[in-house]
Coordinates of N, CA, C and O in Angstrom, one line a residue:
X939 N -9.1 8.2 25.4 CA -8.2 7.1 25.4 C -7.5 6.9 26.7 O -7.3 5.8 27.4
X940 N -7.0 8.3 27.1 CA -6.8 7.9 28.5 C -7.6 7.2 30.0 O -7.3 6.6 31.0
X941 N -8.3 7.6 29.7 CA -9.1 6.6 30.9 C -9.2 5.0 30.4 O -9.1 4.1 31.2
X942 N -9.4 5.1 29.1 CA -9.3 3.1 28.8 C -8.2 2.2 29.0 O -8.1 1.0 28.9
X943 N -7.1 3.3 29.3 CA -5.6 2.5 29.4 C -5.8 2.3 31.0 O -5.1 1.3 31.3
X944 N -6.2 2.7 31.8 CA -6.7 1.9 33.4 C -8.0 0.7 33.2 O -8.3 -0.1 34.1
X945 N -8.5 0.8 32.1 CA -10.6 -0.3 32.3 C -10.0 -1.6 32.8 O -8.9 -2.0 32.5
X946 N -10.9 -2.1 33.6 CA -10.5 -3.2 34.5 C -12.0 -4.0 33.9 O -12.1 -5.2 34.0
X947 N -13.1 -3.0 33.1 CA -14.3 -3.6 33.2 C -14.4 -3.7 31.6 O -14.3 -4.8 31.1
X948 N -14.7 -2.8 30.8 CA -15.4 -2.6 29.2 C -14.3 -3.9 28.4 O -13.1 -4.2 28.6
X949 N -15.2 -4.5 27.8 CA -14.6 -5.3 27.2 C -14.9 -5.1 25.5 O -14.1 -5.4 24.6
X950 N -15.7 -4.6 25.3 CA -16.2 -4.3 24.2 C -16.5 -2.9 23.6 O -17.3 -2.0 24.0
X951 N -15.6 -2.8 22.5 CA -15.9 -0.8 22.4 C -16.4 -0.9 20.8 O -15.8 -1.8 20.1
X952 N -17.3 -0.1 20.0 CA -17.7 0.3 19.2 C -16.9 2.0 18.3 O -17.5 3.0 18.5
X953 N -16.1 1.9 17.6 CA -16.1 3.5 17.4 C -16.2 3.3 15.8 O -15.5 4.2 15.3
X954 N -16.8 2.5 14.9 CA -17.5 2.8 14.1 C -17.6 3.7 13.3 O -17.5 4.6 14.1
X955 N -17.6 4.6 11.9 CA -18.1 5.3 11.4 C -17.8 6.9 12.1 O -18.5 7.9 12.2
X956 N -16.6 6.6 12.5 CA -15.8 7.7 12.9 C -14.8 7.8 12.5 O -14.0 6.9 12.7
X957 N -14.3 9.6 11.5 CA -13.5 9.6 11.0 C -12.3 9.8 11.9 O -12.0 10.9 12.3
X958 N -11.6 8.6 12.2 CA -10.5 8.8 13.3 C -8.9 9.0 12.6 O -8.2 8.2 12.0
X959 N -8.8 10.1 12.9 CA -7.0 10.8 11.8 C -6.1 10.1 12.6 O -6.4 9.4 13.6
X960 N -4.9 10.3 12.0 CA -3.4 9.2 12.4 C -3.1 9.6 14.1 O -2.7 8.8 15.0
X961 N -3.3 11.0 14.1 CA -2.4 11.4 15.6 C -3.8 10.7 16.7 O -3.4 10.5 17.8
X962 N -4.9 10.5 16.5 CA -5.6 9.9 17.5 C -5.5 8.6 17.8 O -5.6 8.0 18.9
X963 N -5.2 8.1 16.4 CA -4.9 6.5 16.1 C -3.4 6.4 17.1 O -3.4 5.6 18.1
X964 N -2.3 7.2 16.8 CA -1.3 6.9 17.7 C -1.3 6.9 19.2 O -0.4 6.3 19.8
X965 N -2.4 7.6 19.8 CA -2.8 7.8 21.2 C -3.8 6.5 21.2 O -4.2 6.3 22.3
X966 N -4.3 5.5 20.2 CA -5.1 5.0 20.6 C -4.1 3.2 20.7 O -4.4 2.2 21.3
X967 N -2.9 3.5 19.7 CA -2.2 2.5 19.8 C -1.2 2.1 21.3 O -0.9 1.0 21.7
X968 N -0.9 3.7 21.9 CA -0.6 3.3 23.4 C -1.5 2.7 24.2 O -1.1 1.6 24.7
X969 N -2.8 3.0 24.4 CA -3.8 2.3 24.9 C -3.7 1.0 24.8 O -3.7 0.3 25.8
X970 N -3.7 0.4 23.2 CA -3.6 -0.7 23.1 C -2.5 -1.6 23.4 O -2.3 -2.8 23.3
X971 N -1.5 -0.5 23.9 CA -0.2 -1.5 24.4 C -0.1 -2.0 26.1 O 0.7 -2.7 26.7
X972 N -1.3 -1.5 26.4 CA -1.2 -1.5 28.0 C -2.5 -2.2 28.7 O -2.6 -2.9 29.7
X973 N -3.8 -1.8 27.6 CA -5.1 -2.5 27.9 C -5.1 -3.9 27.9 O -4.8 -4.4 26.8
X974 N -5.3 -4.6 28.9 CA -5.3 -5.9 29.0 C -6.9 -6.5 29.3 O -7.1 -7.7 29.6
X975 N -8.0 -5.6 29.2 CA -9.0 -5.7 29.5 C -9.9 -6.1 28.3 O -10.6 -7.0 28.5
X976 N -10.0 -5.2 26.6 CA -10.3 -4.9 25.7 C -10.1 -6.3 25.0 O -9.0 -6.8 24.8
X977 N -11.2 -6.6 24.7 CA -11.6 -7.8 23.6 C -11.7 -7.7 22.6 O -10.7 -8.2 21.9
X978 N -12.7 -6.9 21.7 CA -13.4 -6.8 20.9 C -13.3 -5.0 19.9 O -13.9 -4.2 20.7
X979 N -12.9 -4.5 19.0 CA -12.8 -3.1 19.0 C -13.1 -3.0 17.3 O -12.6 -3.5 16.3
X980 N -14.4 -2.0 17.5 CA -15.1 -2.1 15.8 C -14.7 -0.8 15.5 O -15.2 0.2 16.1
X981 N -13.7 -0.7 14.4 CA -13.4 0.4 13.7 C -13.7 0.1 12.6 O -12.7 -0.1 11.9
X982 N -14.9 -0.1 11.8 CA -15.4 0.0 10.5 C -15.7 1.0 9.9 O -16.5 1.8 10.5
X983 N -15.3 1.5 8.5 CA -16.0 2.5 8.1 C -15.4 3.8 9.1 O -16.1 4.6 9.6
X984 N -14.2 3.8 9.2 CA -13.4 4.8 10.2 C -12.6 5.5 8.9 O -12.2 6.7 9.2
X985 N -12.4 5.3 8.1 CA -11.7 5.8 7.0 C -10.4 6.3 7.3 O -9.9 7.4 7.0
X986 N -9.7 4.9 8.2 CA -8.1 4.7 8.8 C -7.3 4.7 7.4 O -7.6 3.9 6.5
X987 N -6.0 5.8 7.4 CA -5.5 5.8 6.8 C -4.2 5.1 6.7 O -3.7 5.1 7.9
X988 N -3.2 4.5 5.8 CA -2.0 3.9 5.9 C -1.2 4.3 7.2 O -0.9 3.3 7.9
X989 N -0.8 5.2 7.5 CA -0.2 5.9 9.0 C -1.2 5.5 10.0 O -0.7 5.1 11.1
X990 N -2.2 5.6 10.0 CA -3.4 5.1 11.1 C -2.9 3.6 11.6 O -2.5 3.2 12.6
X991 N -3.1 3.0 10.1 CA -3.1 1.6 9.9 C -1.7 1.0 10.7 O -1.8 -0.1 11.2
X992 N -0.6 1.7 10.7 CA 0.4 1.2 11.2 C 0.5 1.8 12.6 O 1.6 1.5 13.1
X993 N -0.3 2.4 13.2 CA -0.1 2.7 14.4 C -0.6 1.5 14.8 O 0.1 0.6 15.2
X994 N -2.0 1.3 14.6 CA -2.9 0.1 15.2 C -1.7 -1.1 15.4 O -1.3 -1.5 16.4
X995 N -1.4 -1.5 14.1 CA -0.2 -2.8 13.9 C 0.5 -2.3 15.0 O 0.5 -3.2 15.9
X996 N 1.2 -1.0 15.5 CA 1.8 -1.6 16.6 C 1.4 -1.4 17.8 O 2.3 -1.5 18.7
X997 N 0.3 -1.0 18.1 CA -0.4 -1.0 19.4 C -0.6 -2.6 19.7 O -0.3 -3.2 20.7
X998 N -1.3 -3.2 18.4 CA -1.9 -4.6 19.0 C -0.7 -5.6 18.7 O -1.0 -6.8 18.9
X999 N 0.7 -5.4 18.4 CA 1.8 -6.3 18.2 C 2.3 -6.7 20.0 O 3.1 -7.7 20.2
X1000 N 1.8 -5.9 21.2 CA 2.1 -6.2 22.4 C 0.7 -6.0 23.1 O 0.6 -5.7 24.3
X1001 N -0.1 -6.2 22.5 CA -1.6 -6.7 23.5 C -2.1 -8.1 23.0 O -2.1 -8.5 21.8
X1002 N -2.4 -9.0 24.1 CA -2.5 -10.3 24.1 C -3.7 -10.6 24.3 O -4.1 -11.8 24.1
X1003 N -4.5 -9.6 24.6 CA -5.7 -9.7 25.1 C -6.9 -9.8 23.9 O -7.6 -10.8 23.7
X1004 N -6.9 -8.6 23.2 CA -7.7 -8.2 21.6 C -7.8 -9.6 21.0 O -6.9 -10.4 20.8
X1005 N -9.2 -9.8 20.9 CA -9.1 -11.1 19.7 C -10.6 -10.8 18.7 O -11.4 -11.7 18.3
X1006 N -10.7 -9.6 18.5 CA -11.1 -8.8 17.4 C -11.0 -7.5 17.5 O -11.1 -6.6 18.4
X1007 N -10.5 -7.5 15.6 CA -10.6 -6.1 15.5 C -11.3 -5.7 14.0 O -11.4 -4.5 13.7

C-alpha cells in the first residue's frame, strides 16, 4: 500500500478474491485518501467485513479520483 500512495501511473488495480482483514483495509483507506491516480479498484469476493467496510467509506469520502469500486 505504501508504494501506491506515491503511483503517478496504475490506474487500475485488481485485488479480487483476497481475504483482506480490517487492519489492511485501514492502511488501504490512507492510500485511498492521498491517491489521486487510482480509477478503478476490484475488491470482489474479498470477504470485507463491516469494520473493513467502514474503513473503505472513509478512505474514498476524500478521494475524487475513484470512479469504481
Amino acid at each position: 500500500c505504501n508504494a501506491l500512495k506515491t503511483n503517478v501511473t496504475l490506474k487500475r488495480i485488481s485485488l479480487c478474491k483476497n481475504e483482506i482483514d480490517a487492519i489492511a483495509l485501514q492502511t488501504f483507506s490512507e492510500l485511498l485518501k492521498v491517491n489521486t491516480t487510482l480509477q478503478y479498484i476490484n475488491l470482489s469476493k474479498c470477504k470485507i467485513n463491516d469494520e473493513g467496510a467502514s474503513f473503505i467509506a472513509e478512505g474514498i469520502s476524500s478521494n475524487s479520483s475513484l470512479y469504481e469500486l
